[in-house]
mmCIF file of C-alpha atoms and ligand atoms in Angstrom:
data_model
loop_
_atom_site.group_PDB
_atom_site.id
_atom_site.type_symbol
_atom_site.label_atom_id
_atom_site.label_comp_id
_atom_site.label_asym_id
_atom_site.label_seq_id
_atom_site.Cartn_x
_atom_site.Cartn_y
_atom_site.Cartn_z
ATOM 1 C CA MET I 1 -25.794 0.518 -9.847
ATOM 2 C CA HIS I 2 -27.687 -1.209 -7.144
ATOM 3 C CA ALA I 3 -27.862 1.232 -4.419
ATOM 4 C CA ASN I 4 -30.289 -0.167 -2.064
ATOM 5 C CA ASN I 5 -29.346 -0.808 1.574
ATOM 6 C CA GLU I 6 -32.072 -2.812 2.902
ATOM 7 C CA ARG I 7 -31.630 -5.609 -0.021
ATOM 8 C CA SER I 8 -28.107 -6.164 1.078
ATOM 9 C CA ALA I 9 -29.415 -7.666 4.325
ATOM 10 C CA VAL I 10 -30.876 -10.655 2.369
ATOM 11 C CA ASP I 11 -29.171 -12.682 -0.361
ATOM 12 C CA ALA I 12 -30.113 -10.652 -3.531
ATOM 13 C CA ALA I 13 -28.809 -13.376 -5.777
ATOM 14 C CA GLU I 14 -27.263 -16.731 -5.813
ATOM 15 C CA LEU I 15 -24.158 -17.321 -7.984
ATOM 16 C CA ARG I 16 -22.751 -20.540 -8.940
ATOM 17 C CA LEU I 17 -19.026 -21.647 -9.507
ATOM 18 C CA ALA I 18 -18.264 -23.124 -12.766
ATOM 19 C CA PRO I 19 -17.362 -26.986 -12.278
ATOM 20 C CA GLY I 20 -13.449 -27.418 -11.091
ATOM 21 C CA ARG I 21 -10.788 -26.095 -8.623
ATOM 22 C CA HIS I 22 -11.403 -22.497 -7.742
ATOM 23 C CA ARG I 23 -9.101 -20.460 -5.171
ATOM 24 C CA ALA I 24 -12.653 -19.873 -3.456
ATOM 25 C CA ASN I 25 -12.832 -23.248 -2.333
ATOM 26 C CA GLN I 26 -9.820 -22.800 -0.344
ATOM 27 C CA GLY I 27 -11.116 -19.590 1.307
ATOM 28 C CA CYS I 28 -9.539 -17.274 -1.265
ATOM 29 C CA PRO I 29 -11.774 -14.042 -1.143
ATOM 30 C CA TRP I 30 -11.773 -13.256 -4.958
ATOM 31 C CA ILE I 31 -13.626 -14.984 -7.470
ATOM 32 C CA PHE I 32 -13.235 -13.912 -11.198
ATOM 33 C CA ARG I 33 -15.914 -13.494 -13.297
ATOM 34 C CA GLY I 34 -14.722 -16.563 -15.751
ATOM 35 C CA GLU I 35 -15.028 -18.707 -12.576
ATOM 36 C CA LEU I 36 -18.819 -17.803 -12.414
ATOM 37 C CA LEU I 37 -21.769 -19.717 -14.476
ATOM 38 C CA ARG I 38 -23.435 -17.215 -16.503
ATOM 39 C CA HIS I 39 -25.791 -15.012 -14.112
ATOM 40 C CA GLU I 40 -27.438 -11.166 -14.188
ATOM 41 C CA VAL I 41 -26.869 -9.462 -11.002
ATOM 42 C CA PRO I 42 -27.013 -5.818 -10.436
ATOM 43 C CA GLY I 43 -23.532 -4.192 -9.327
ATOM 44 C CA GLY I 44 -23.391 -3.387 -6.002
ATOM 45 C CA SER I 45 -25.549 -6.568 -4.603
ATOM 46 C CA VAL I 46 -24.684 -8.843 -1.855
ATOM 47 C CA VAL I 47 -24.470 -12.311 -3.168
ATOM 48 C CA ARG I 48 -24.176 -15.730 -1.921
ATOM 49 C CA VAL I 49 -21.705 -18.061 -3.680
ATOM 50 C CA VAL I 50 -22.427 -21.853 -4.322
ATOM 51 C CA ASP I 51 -19.995 -24.378 -6.096
ATOM 52 C CA ALA I 52 -21.115 -26.234 -9.035
ATOM 53 C CA THR I 53 -22.445 -29.143 -6.802
ATOM 54 C CA GLY I 54 -24.471 -26.615 -4.929
ATOM 55 C CA ARG I 55 -22.386 -26.544 -1.757
ATOM 56 C CA PHE I 56 -21.930 -23.085 0.213
ATOM 57 C CA VAL I 57 -19.044 -21.396 -0.805
ATOM 58 C CA GLY I 58 -19.734 -17.880 1.147
ATOM 59 C CA ARG I 59 -21.290 -14.633 0.856
ATOM 60 C CA GLY I 60 -19.678 -11.519 -0.616
ATOM 61 C CA ILE I 61 -20.283 -8.290 -2.321
ATOM 62 C CA TYR I 62 -20.569 -8.234 -6.454
ATOM 63 C CA SER I 63 -19.219 -6.147 -8.913
ATOM 64 C CA ASP I 64 -21.086 -5.786 -12.523
ATOM 65 C CA ARG I 65 -17.694 -4.328 -14.078
ATOM 66 C CA SER I 66 -14.321 -5.710 -12.484
ATOM 67 C CA GLN I 67 -13.017 -8.753 -13.394
ATOM 68 C CA ILE I 68 -13.341 -9.664 -9.909
ATOM 69 C CA ALA I 69 -16.910 -10.207 -9.906
ATOM 70 C CA VAL I 70 -17.328 -11.217 -6.233
ATOM 71 C CA ARG I 71 -15.575 -10.410 -3.234
ATOM 72 C CA LEU I 72 -16.390 -12.672 -0.072
ATOM 73 C CA MET I 73 -16.320 -11.508 2.981
ATOM 74 C CA THR I 74 -17.430 -14.388 5.038
ATOM 75 C CA THR I 75 -17.264 -18.350 4.660
ATOM 76 C CA GLU I 76 -19.648 -18.607 7.525
ATOM 77 C CA ARG I 77 -22.944 -19.832 6.322
ATOM 78 C CA ALA I 78 -24.766 -18.292 9.406
ATOM 79 C CA THR I 79 -23.187 -14.602 8.812
ATOM 80 C CA PRO I 80 -25.116 -12.574 6.845
ATOM 81 C CA VAL I 81 -23.317 -9.960 4.949
ATOM 82 C CA THR I 82 -24.832 -6.299 5.423
ATOM 83 C CA VAL I 83 -23.640 -2.651 6.161
ATOM 84 C CA GLU I 84 -23.744 -3.656 9.775
ATOM 85 C CA LEU I 85 -21.653 -6.089 9.425
ATOM 86 C CA ALA I 86 -19.346 -3.701 7.547
ATOM 87 C CA GLN I 87 -19.431 -1.478 10.247
ATOM 88 C CA ARG I 88 -18.756 -3.824 12.908
ATOM 89 C CA ARG I 89 -15.689 -4.707 11.039
ATOM 90 C CA LEU I 90 -14.636 -1.238 10.791
ATOM 91 C CA GLU I 91 -15.046 -0.730 14.623
ATOM 92 C CA GLU I 92 -12.724 -3.586 15.154
ATOM 93 C CA ALA I 93 -10.074 -2.362 12.602
ATOM 94 C CA VAL I 94 -10.215 0.751 14.610
ATOM 95 C CA ALA I 95 -9.895 -0.387 17.949
ATOM 96 C CA TRP I 96 -7.424 -2.864 17.075
ATOM 97 C CA ARG I 97 -4.883 -0.143 15.649
ATOM 98 C CA ALA I 98 -5.677 1.815 18.935
ATOM 99 C CA ARG I 99 -4.134 -1.195 20.725
ATOM 100 C CA LEU I 100 -1.398 -2.034 18.358
ATOM 101 C CA TYR I 101 -0.145 2.021 18.124
ATOM 102 C CA PRO I 102 -1.541 4.003 20.951
ATOM 103 C CA ASP I 103 1.203 6.605 20.268
ATOM 104 C CA ARG I 104 0.795 7.343 16.352
ATOM 105 C CA ASP I 105 -1.023 10.219 15.049
ATOM 106 C CA SER I 106 -0.808 8.810 11.441
ATOM 107 C CA LEU I 107 -1.593 5.306 10.471
ATOM 108 C CA ARG I 108 -3.845 3.001 8.105
ATOM 109 C CA LEU I 109 -7.018 2.536 10.080
ATOM 110 C CA VAL I 110 -8.787 -0.055 7.505
ATOM 111 C CA ASN I 111 -6.836 -2.113 4.620
ATOM 112 C CA SER I 112 -9.430 -3.531 2.858
ATOM 113 C CA GLU I 113 -9.474 -7.454 2.395
ATOM 114 C CA GLY I 114 -6.932 -7.444 5.183
ATOM 115 C CA ASP I 115 -9.517 -5.958 7.482
ATOM 116 C CA GLY I 116 -12.299 -8.108 5.955
ATOM 117 C CA LEU I 117 -13.960 -4.633 4.041
ATOM 118 C CA PRO I 118 -12.899 -5.352 0.604
ATOM 119 C CA GLY I 119 -12.454 -2.117 -1.395
ATOM 120 C CA LEU I 120 -12.314 0.298 1.791
ATOM 121 C CA VAL I 121 -9.083 2.141 2.908
ATOM 122 C CA VAL I 122 -9.215 4.567 5.663
ATOM 123 C CA ASP I 123 -5.903 6.419 6.616
ATOM 124 C CA ARG I 124 -5.496 8.961 9.928
ATOM 125 C CA TYR I 125 -3.456 12.033 9.712
ATOM 126 C CA ASP I 126 -3.879 13.375 13.097
ATOM 127 C CA THR I 127 -7.840 14.583 13.295
ATOM 128 C CA GLN I 128 -8.340 14.140 9.641
ATOM 129 C CA LEU I 129 -9.394 10.728 7.800
ATOM 130 C CA VAL I 130 -8.749 10.217 4.295
ATOM 131 C CA VAL I 131 -10.716 7.182 2.349
ATOM 132 C CA GLU I 132 -10.352 5.472 -0.572
ATOM 133 C CA VAL I 133 -13.233 3.131 -2.078
ATOM 134 C CA THR I 134 -12.617 0.756 -4.990
ATOM 135 C CA THR I 135 -16.065 -1.430 -4.834
ATOM 136 C CA GLN I 136 -19.384 -0.716 -5.657
ATOM 137 C CA THR I 137 -20.966 -1.882 -2.613
ATOM 138 C CA MET I 138 -18.489 0.017 -0.457
ATOM 139 C CA ALA I 139 -19.529 3.099 -2.213
ATOM 140 C CA VAL I 140 -23.077 2.351 -1.532
ATOM 141 C CA TRP I 141 -22.262 1.745 2.216
ATOM 142 C CA LEU I 142 -20.035 4.333 2.491
ATOM 143 C CA PRO I 143 -22.196 7.073 4.088
ATOM 144 C CA ALA I 144 -23.021 4.495 6.862
ATOM 145 C CA LEU I 145 -19.164 3.761 7.146
ATOM 146 C CA VAL I 146 -18.203 7.375 7.449
ATOM 147 C CA ASN I 147 -20.919 7.704 10.390
ATOM 148 C CA THR I 148 -19.315 4.625 12.222
ATOM 149 C CA LEU I 149 -15.980 6.907 11.777
ATOM 150 C CA VAL I 150 -17.366 9.941 12.854
ATOM 151 C CA ALA I 151 -19.022 8.293 16.000
ATOM 152 C CA ARG I 152 -15.738 6.557 17.092
ATOM 153 C CA LEU I 153 -12.992 9.025 16.048
ATOM 154 C CA ALA I 154 -14.818 12.597 15.761
ATOM 155 C CA PRO I 155 -12.520 13.463 13.223
ATOM 156 C CA THR I 156 -12.233 17.385 12.147
ATOM 157 C CA ALA I 157 -12.502 16.271 8.210
ATOM 158 C CA VAL I 158 -13.144 13.281 6.169
ATOM 159 C CA LEU I 159 -11.837 13.320 2.573
ATOM 160 C CA GLU I 160 -12.313 10.863 -0.005
ATOM 161 C CA ARG I 161 -9.751 10.787 -2.455
ATOM 162 C CA GLY I 162 -11.495 9.244 -5.539
ATOM 163 C CA ARG I 163 -9.004 10.011 -8.582
ATOM 164 C CA LEU I 164 -8.087 6.212 -9.096
ATOM 165 C CA SER I 165 -8.081 4.082 -12.155
ATOM 166 C CA VAL I 166 -9.559 1.071 -10.613
ATOM 167 C CA ARG I 167 -12.692 3.383 -9.612
ATOM 168 C CA GLY I 168 -12.914 3.873 -13.365
ATOM 169 C CA HIS I 169 -12.840 0.078 -14.008
ATOM 170 C CA GLU I 170 -15.625 -0.059 -11.093
ATOM 171 C CA GLY I 171 -17.634 2.539 -13.018
ATOM 172 C CA LEU I 172 -17.479 4.632 -10.047
ATOM 173 C CA PRO I 173 -16.620 8.775 -10.501
ATOM 174 C CA GLN I 174 -13.072 9.568 -10.739
ATOM 175 C CA GLU I 175 -13.049 12.530 -8.287
ATOM 176 C CA ASP I 176 -12.184 13.904 -4.662
ATOM 177 C CA ARG I 177 -15.024 14.775 -2.402
ATOM 178 C CA VAL I 178 -14.843 16.242 1.166
ATOM 179 C CA LEU I 179 -17.272 13.952 3.198
ATOM 180 C CA LEU I 180 -17.023 16.132 6.204
ATOM 181 C CA GLY I 181 -15.643 19.258 7.500
ATOM 182 C CA ASP I 182 -12.845 21.465 5.819
ATOM 183 C CA PRO I 183 -9.529 19.651 5.053
ATOM 184 C CA LEU I 184 -6.714 21.481 5.731
ATOM 185 C CA PRO I 185 -4.027 21.628 3.090
ATOM 186 C CA LEU I 186 -0.995 20.375 5.279
ATOM 187 C CA VAL I 187 -1.569 18.187 8.373
ATOM 188 C CA TYR I 188 1.237 17.774 10.648
ATOM 189 C CA VAL I 189 2.160 14.100 11.779
ATOM 190 C CA HIS I 190 5.103 12.669 13.805
ATOM 191 C CA GLU I 191 6.696 9.344 13.213
ATOM 192 C CA HIS I 192 10.070 8.264 14.449
ATOM 193 C CA GLY I 193 11.335 11.531 15.533
ATOM 194 C CA VAL I 194 10.481 13.392 12.055
ATOM 195 C CA THR I 195 7.577 15.805 11.811
ATOM 196 C CA TYR I 196 5.972 15.350 8.507
ATOM 197 C CA GLY I 197 3.673 18.161 6.765
ATOM 198 C CA VAL I 198 1.044 15.516 4.809
ATOM 199 C CA ASP I 199 -0.700 17.220 1.776
ATOM 200 C CA VAL I 200 -3.895 14.781 2.046
ATOM 201 C CA VAL I 201 -5.472 16.656 -0.831
ATOM 202 C CA GLY I 202 -3.039 16.746 -3.480
ATOM 203 C CA GLY I 203 -0.193 14.259 -2.026
ATOM 204 C CA GLN I 204 0.503 10.932 -3.847
ATOM 205 C CA LYS I 205 -1.772 8.113 -2.461
ATOM 206 C CA THR I 206 -3.386 9.353 0.823
ATOM 207 C CA GLY I 207 -0.441 12.034 1.444
ATOM 208 C CA HIS I 208 2.311 9.695 2.936
ATOM 209 C CA PHE I 209 3.568 6.118 2.553
ATOM 210 C CA LEU I 210 2.554 4.421 5.563
ATOM 211 C CA ASP I 211 3.036 1.206 4.682
ATOM 212 C CA GLN I 212 6.634 1.559 5.075
ATOM 213 C CA TYR I 213 6.580 2.958 8.784
ATOM 214 C CA GLU I 214 8.108 -0.113 10.410
ATOM 215 C CA ASN I 215 10.893 -0.386 7.678
ATOM 216 C CA ARG I 216 11.777 3.248 7.782
ATOM 217 C CA ALA I 217 12.914 2.105 11.448
ATOM 218 C CA ALA I 218 14.108 -1.317 10.617
ATOM 219 C CA ALA I 219 16.597 0.637 8.006
ATOM 220 C CA ALA I 220 17.534 3.500 10.065
ATOM 221 C CA ARG I 221 19.094 1.226 12.604
ATOM 222 C CA PHE I 222 22.098 0.010 10.246
ATOM 223 C CA ALA I 223 22.248 3.961 9.148
ATOM 224 C CA ALA I 224 23.820 5.487 12.416
ATOM 225 C CA GLY I 225 26.897 7.223 12.092
ATOM 226 C CA GLY I 226 26.865 7.031 8.114
ATOM 227 C CA ARG I 227 25.779 9.051 5.019
ATOM 228 C CA VAL I 228 22.484 7.880 3.517
ATOM 229 C CA LEU I 229 21.382 8.255 -0.367
ATOM 230 C CA ASP I 230 17.715 7.960 -0.335
ATOM 231 C CA VAL I 231 16.542 7.425 -3.800
ATOM 232 C CA PHE I 232 12.794 7.595 -4.693
ATOM 233 C CA SER I 233 12.354 9.641 -1.474
ATOM 234 C CA HIS I 234 9.118 11.124 -1.902
ATOM 235 C CA THR I 235 8.898 13.589 1.296
ATOM 236 C CA GLY I 236 11.937 12.302 2.624
ATOM 237 C CA GLY I 237 10.952 9.197 4.937
ATOM 238 C CA PHE I 238 13.454 6.962 4.699
ATOM 239 C CA GLY I 239 16.369 9.419 4.921
ATOM 240 C CA LEU I 240 14.812 11.602 7.664
ATOM 241 C CA THR I 241 14.185 8.869 9.747
ATOM 242 C CA ALA I 242 17.868 8.067 9.330
ATOM 243 C CA LEU I 243 19.044 11.237 10.492
ATOM 244 C CA ALA I 244 16.547 10.998 13.452
ATOM 245 C CA ARG I 245 18.709 7.559 14.557
ATOM 246 C CA GLY I 246 22.000 9.302 14.070
ATOM 247 C CA ALA I 247 22.826 9.481 10.081
ATOM 248 C CA THR I 248 25.172 12.323 9.494
ATOM 249 C CA ALA I 249 24.084 13.145 6.068
ATOM 250 C CA VAL I 250 21.124 12.584 3.362
ATOM 251 C CA VAL I 251 21.071 12.866 -0.203
ATOM 252 C CA ALA I 252 17.263 12.550 -1.463
ATOM 253 C CA VAL I 253 16.439 11.699 -4.974
ATOM 254 C CA ASP I 254 13.082 11.993 -6.372
ATOM 255 C CA SER I 255 11.837 13.095 -9.988
ATOM 256 C CA ASP I 256 8.669 14.949 -8.154
ATOM 257 C CA GLU I 257 9.995 18.531 -7.149
ATOM 258 C CA ARG I 258 6.811 19.260 -5.072
ATOM 259 C CA SER I 259 7.638 15.871 -3.129
ATOM 260 C CA LEU I 260 11.112 17.239 -2.461
ATOM 261 C CA GLU I 261 9.957 20.799 -1.587
ATOM 262 C CA GLN I 262 7.691 19.176 1.130
ATOM 263 C CA ALA I 263 11.092 16.935 2.207
ATOM 264 C CA ARG I 264 12.738 20.043 2.677
ATOM 265 C CA GLY I 265 10.018 21.188 4.811
ATOM 266 C CA ASN I 266 10.040 18.232 6.845
ATOM 267 C CA ALA I 267 13.980 18.288 7.180
ATOM 268 C CA GLN I 268 13.559 21.722 8.381
ATOM 269 C CA ARG I 269 10.955 21.470 10.654
ATOM 270 C CA SER I 270 12.534 18.280 12.211
ATOM 271 C CA GLY I 271 16.037 19.983 12.863
ATOM 272 C CA PHE I 272 17.812 18.259 10.103
ATOM 273 C CA ALA I 273 18.153 20.946 7.221
ATOM 274 C CA ASP I 274 21.917 21.161 7.389
ATOM 275 C CA ARG I 275 22.131 17.661 6.844
ATOM 276 C CA PHE I 276 19.550 17.149 4.233
ATOM 277 C CA GLU I 277 20.051 17.489 0.178
ATOM 278 C CA THR I 278 17.964 17.143 -2.424
ATOM 279 C CA VAL I 279 18.078 15.993 -6.200
ATOM 280 C CA ALA I 280 15.316 16.529 -8.675
ATOM 281 C CA GLN I 281 16.056 13.892 -11.616
ATOM 282 C CA ASN I 282 14.687 10.614 -12.691
ATOM 283 C CA ALA I 283 16.412 8.491 -10.666
ATOM 284 C CA PHE I 284 17.562 5.929 -13.689
ATOM 285 C CA ASP I 285 19.503 8.718 -15.119
ATOM 286 C CA TRP I 286 20.865 9.975 -11.916
ATOM 287 C CA LEU I 287 21.990 6.119 -10.708
ATOM 288 C CA ARG I 288 23.777 5.437 -13.913
ATOM 289 C CA GLN I 289 25.851 8.828 -13.439
ATOM 290 C CA ALA I 290 26.443 8.580 -9.923
ATOM 291 C CA SER I 291 27.405 4.673 -9.843
ATOM 292 C CA GLU I 292 30.167 5.511 -12.741
ATOM 293 C CA GLY I 293 32.565 6.631 -9.764
ATOM 294 C CA GLY I 294 30.644 9.112 -7.567
ATOM 295 C CA PRO I 295 30.938 8.614 -3.670
ATOM 296 C CA GLN I 296 29.550 6.057 -2.044
ATOM 297 C CA TYR I 297 27.082 6.007 0.945
ATOM 298 C CA GLU I 298 26.997 3.943 4.030
ATOM 299 C CA GLN I 299 23.368 3.013 3.280
ATOM 300 C CA VAL I 300 21.460 3.353 -0.140
ATOM 301 C CA VAL I 301 17.609 3.001 -0.243
ATOM 302 C CA LEU I 302 15.381 2.021 -3.430
ATOM 303 C CA ASP I 303 11.717 2.543 -3.364
ATOM 304 C CA PRO I 304 10.390 2.575 -6.614
ATOM 305 C CA PRO I 305 6.886 3.083 -7.524
ATOM 306 C CA ALA I 306 5.297 -0.314 -8.935
ATOM 307 C CA PHE I 307 7.240 -0.766 -12.462
ATOM 308 C CA THR I 308 4.208 -3.155 -13.469
ATOM 309 C CA ARG I 309 0.315 -3.271 -12.674
ATOM 310 C CA SER I 310 -0.049 -5.942 -14.706
ATOM 311 C CA ALA I 311 1.062 -9.683 -14.794
ATOM 312 C CA LYS I 312 2.020 -9.208 -18.686
ATOM 313 C CA ALA I 313 4.691 -6.735 -17.839
ATOM 314 C CA VAL I 314 6.603 -8.452 -15.323
ATOM 315 C CA ALA I 315 9.527 -9.215 -17.332
ATOM 316 C CA GLY I 316 9.958 -5.351 -18.030
ATOM 317 C CA ALA I 317 9.759 -4.809 -14.520
ATOM 318 C CA LEU I 318 12.557 -7.235 -13.637
ATOM 319 C CA ARG I 319 14.721 -5.778 -15.838
ATOM 320 C CA GLY I 320 13.823 -1.769 -14.082
ATOM 321 C CA TYR I 321 14.446 -3.513 -10.552
ATOM 322 C CA ARG I 322 17.986 -5.560 -11.853
ATOM 323 C CA GLU I 323 18.968 -2.127 -13.153
ATOM 324 C CA ILE I 324 18.560 0.250 -10.200
ATOM 325 C CA ASN I 325 19.661 -2.380 -7.810
ATOM 326 C CA LEU I 326 22.841 -3.039 -9.663
ATOM 327 C CA ARG I 327 23.621 0.961 -9.599
ATOM 328 C CA ALA I 328 22.510 1.319 -6.274
ATOM 329 C CA LEU I 329 24.836 -1.673 -5.123
ATOM 330 C CA LYS I 330 27.709 -0.050 -6.689
ATOM 331 C CA LEU I 331 27.286 3.038 -4.411
ATOM 332 C CA VAL I 332 27.486 1.385 -1.311
ATOM 333 C CA LYS I 333 30.484 1.469 0.752
ATOM 334 C CA PRO I 334 31.870 -2.028 1.583
ATOM 335 C CA GLY I 335 30.214 -3.009 4.996
ATOM 336 C CA GLY I 336 27.249 -0.837 4.327
ATOM 337 C CA THR I 337 23.835 -1.580 3.746
ATOM 338 C CA LEU I 338 21.169 -1.689 0.702
ATOM 339 C CA VAL I 339 17.465 -1.169 1.539
ATOM 340 C CA THR I 340 15.559 -2.149 -1.432
ATOM 341 C CA SER I 341 12.007 -2.217 -2.049
ATOM 342 C CA SER I 342 9.373 -3.350 -4.711
ATOM 343 C CA CYS I 343 5.615 -2.553 -4.093
ATOM 344 C CA SER I 344 4.569 -4.456 -7.595
ATOM 345 C CA TYR I 345 2.334 -7.346 -6.655
ATOM 346 C CA HIS I 346 3.088 -9.193 -9.734
ATOM 347 C CA VAL I 347 6.544 -9.537 -8.774
ATOM 348 C CA ASP I 348 6.837 -11.897 -5.856
ATOM 349 C CA ARG I 349 9.104 -11.915 -3.029
ATOM 350 C CA ALA I 350 11.179 -14.998 -4.577
ATOM 351 C CA GLN I 351 11.396 -13.100 -7.663
ATOM 352 C CA PHE I 352 12.512 -9.721 -6.178
ATOM 353 C CA LEU I 353 15.182 -11.904 -4.273
ATOM 354 C CA GLU I 354 16.487 -13.440 -7.220
ATOM 355 C CA VAL I 355 16.746 -10.195 -9.216
ATOM 356 C CA VAL I 356 18.651 -8.526 -6.219
ATOM 357 C CA GLY I 357 20.967 -11.567 -6.044
ATOM 358 C CA GLU I 358 21.405 -11.430 -9.958
ATOM 359 C CA ALA I 359 22.604 -7.900 -9.410
ATOM 360 C CA ALA I 360 24.730 -8.397 -6.749
ATOM 361 C CA ARG I 361 26.565 -10.780 -8.835
ATOM 362 C CA ASP I 362 26.490 -8.581 -11.918
ATOM 363 C CA ALA I 363 28.038 -5.793 -9.649
ATOM 364 C CA HIS I 364 30.637 -8.011 -8.417
ATOM 365 C CA ARG I 365 29.186 -7.554 -4.603
ATOM 366 C CA ARG I 366 28.849 -10.031 -2.095
ATOM 367 C CA VAL I 367 25.720 -9.411 -0.187
ATOM 368 C CA ARG I 368 24.149 -10.866 3.020
ATOM 369 C CA VAL I 369 20.208 -10.641 3.509
ATOM 370 C CA LEU I 370 19.409 -9.582 6.890
ATOM 371 C CA GLU I 371 16.012 -8.944 6.682
ATOM 372 C CA VAL I 372 13.161 -9.533 4.326
ATOM 373 C CA ARG I 373 10.239 -7.574 5.512
ATOM 374 C CA GLY I 374 6.716 -6.674 4.365
ATOM 375 C CA ALA I 375 4.467 -3.721 4.980
ATOM 376 C CA SER I 376 3.481 -2.628 8.879
ATOM 377 C CA PRO I 377 0.812 -4.243 10.734
ATOM 378 C CA ASP I 378 -1.354 -1.453 10.140
ATOM 379 C CA HIS I 379 -1.724 -3.072 6.644
ATOM 380 C CA PRO I 380 -2.737 -6.632 7.174
ATOM 381 C CA SER I 381 -3.363 -8.861 4.441
ATOM 382 C CA HIS I 382 -5.478 -11.777 3.845
ATOM 383 C CA PRO I 383 -3.515 -15.145 3.905
ATOM 384 C CA LEU I 384 -5.189 -16.383 0.877
ATOM 385 C CA LEU I 385 -4.855 -13.470 -1.349
ATOM 386 C CA PRO I 386 -1.102 -12.839 -2.083
ATOM 387 C CA GLU I 387 -2.100 -9.850 -4.046
ATOM 388 C CA SER I 388 -2.559 -8.000 -0.615
ATOM 389 C CA ARG I 389 0.837 -8.644 0.161
ATOM 390 C CA TYR I 390 2.585 -6.114 -2.500
ATOM 391 C CA LEU I 391 5.127 -4.740 -0.389
ATOM 392 C CA LYS I 392 8.597 -6.441 -0.185
ATOM 393 C CA CYS I 393 11.606 -4.641 1.614
ATOM 394 C CA LEU I 394 14.801 -6.361 1.736
ATOM 395 C CA ILE I 395 17.692 -5.290 3.985
ATOM 396 C CA LEU I 396 21.064 -6.570 2.719
ATOM 397 C CA GLU I 397 24.636 -5.962 4.113
ATOM 398 C CA VAL I 398 27.060 -5.356 1.127
ATOM 399 C CA GLN I 399 30.590 -6.262 0.839
HETATM 400 N N1 SAH C 1 10.260 6.090 0.372
HETATM 401 C C1 SAH C 1 9.322 7.102 0.324
HETATM 402 C C2 SAH C 1 8.140 6.694 -0.554
HETATM 403 C C3 SAH C 1 8.620 6.550 -2.294
HETATM 404 S S1 SAH C 1 7.417 6.765 -3.103
HETATM 405 C C4 SAH C 1 8.704 7.349 1.488
HETATM 406 O O1 SAH C 1 9.284 6.249 2.356
HETATM 407 O O2 SAH C 1 7.694 8.208 1.933
HETATM 408 C C5 SAH C 1 7.483 6.557 -4.503
HETATM 409 C C6 SAH C 1 8.531 7.985 -5.225
HETATM 410 O O3 SAH C 1 9.111 7.661 -6.243
HETATM 411 C C7 SAH C 1 7.493 8.918 -5.341
HETATM 412 O O4 SAH C 1 7.936 10.268 -4.516
HETATM 413 C C8 SAH C 1 7.641 9.499 -6.868
HETATM 414 O O5 SAH C 1 7.716 10.902 -7.233
HETATM 415 C C9 SAH C 1 9.018 8.860 -7.213
HETATM 416 N N2 SAH C 1 9.428 8.426 -8.481
HETATM 417 C C10 SAH C 1 8.553 7.910 -9.497
HETATM 418 N N3 SAH C 1 9.220 7.495 -10.481
HETATM 419 C C11 SAH C 1 10.407 8.256 -10.502
HETATM 420 C C12 SAH C 1 11.810 8.323 -11.440
HETATM 421 N N4 SAH C 1 11.640 7.577 -12.249
HETATM 422 N N5 SAH C 1 12.548 8.725 -10.644
HETATM 423 C C13 SAH C 1 12.889 9.368 -9.584
HETATM 424 N N6 SAH C 1 11.767 9.276 -8.734
HETATM 425 C C14 SAH C 1 10.430 8.587 -9.280
#
């Protein structure tokens, strides 16, 4: 890997697109290896991309491993791509969040392409920061970027979560590293009247599913006064928010007992322990049984992990979504709501709506779509990169 900061200040190499139409011509930041003419460039370099006729397309960062060979960081001829550009964008991303959410103590500070920083994610949990790096160039720039974060936010600890399969594909080591300070095993953060203990070291993702922040509040609005079934609950996000907004009781289902243990801790410290029950079971099995005559709820929430990470497995994923949505719909009391999410980016919004519509037909339930939602705005996406808009969240009224 090419690890020389000075050389990134100049265009290390010019890469040429093969003749034909490419998404990059429209301004999409991803260029796949097969779209480029043959070339030899060290991984981690800054490159300048031109089209088949030699016209400037943009400048970006190069990977010698990934199928996504180039991630453009600018389409402006006059803008050099350097570590200083990345540092400026990092400063902007942080300053913008401070205006957007001045009162939150946990949120995403940097969201990769959505913030013009491909392969860099930074989440804040109170005074601790969790960083994920998934491109070779960001790995080279990381020490400088951490300096910027320290200067701007003075965190007590910075942890890099590195056990990500995409890092393997990039040839980056798959290990966690403490970059600063001494991370606490449990960080306490507050969201919509709920206190969470977040395990930034061992928890799923960076410890908490920050992308669903706004959706938890949106769902809770329809849950007041009723019983909520929170399936794929993780540490209790949707159910606990519903309790904070007036729901009467919650049943949380997840196959991961560690997450449920944390969920019970969160219920306790938020004052809802007597109204919060957990079930450690495979949600597919549990839903199948419960939907055969089990009690119904005013609100059912489904927030499963991605059912597919590849375009090839979409059919199977759609079957999975149809199955759980069918079961969940049967568990909604007439007049109640279903809150159903998908974070598989290979299943788009239209496909997801179609699957849920089919499930409603098969369940013999009439539904009205109340809200079609995405990730919270601290997870911005790139307009020409649908892959950066993976999260769909539908709120439906069920008759
Ligand atoms: N709704 C949560 C986030 C859910 S993440 C929030 O707002 O914070 C998805 C969850 O699904 C994870 O906690 C994972 O443990 C759980 N999970 C994955 N496969 C499962 C299965 N087959 N059955 C039940 N839970 C599962």
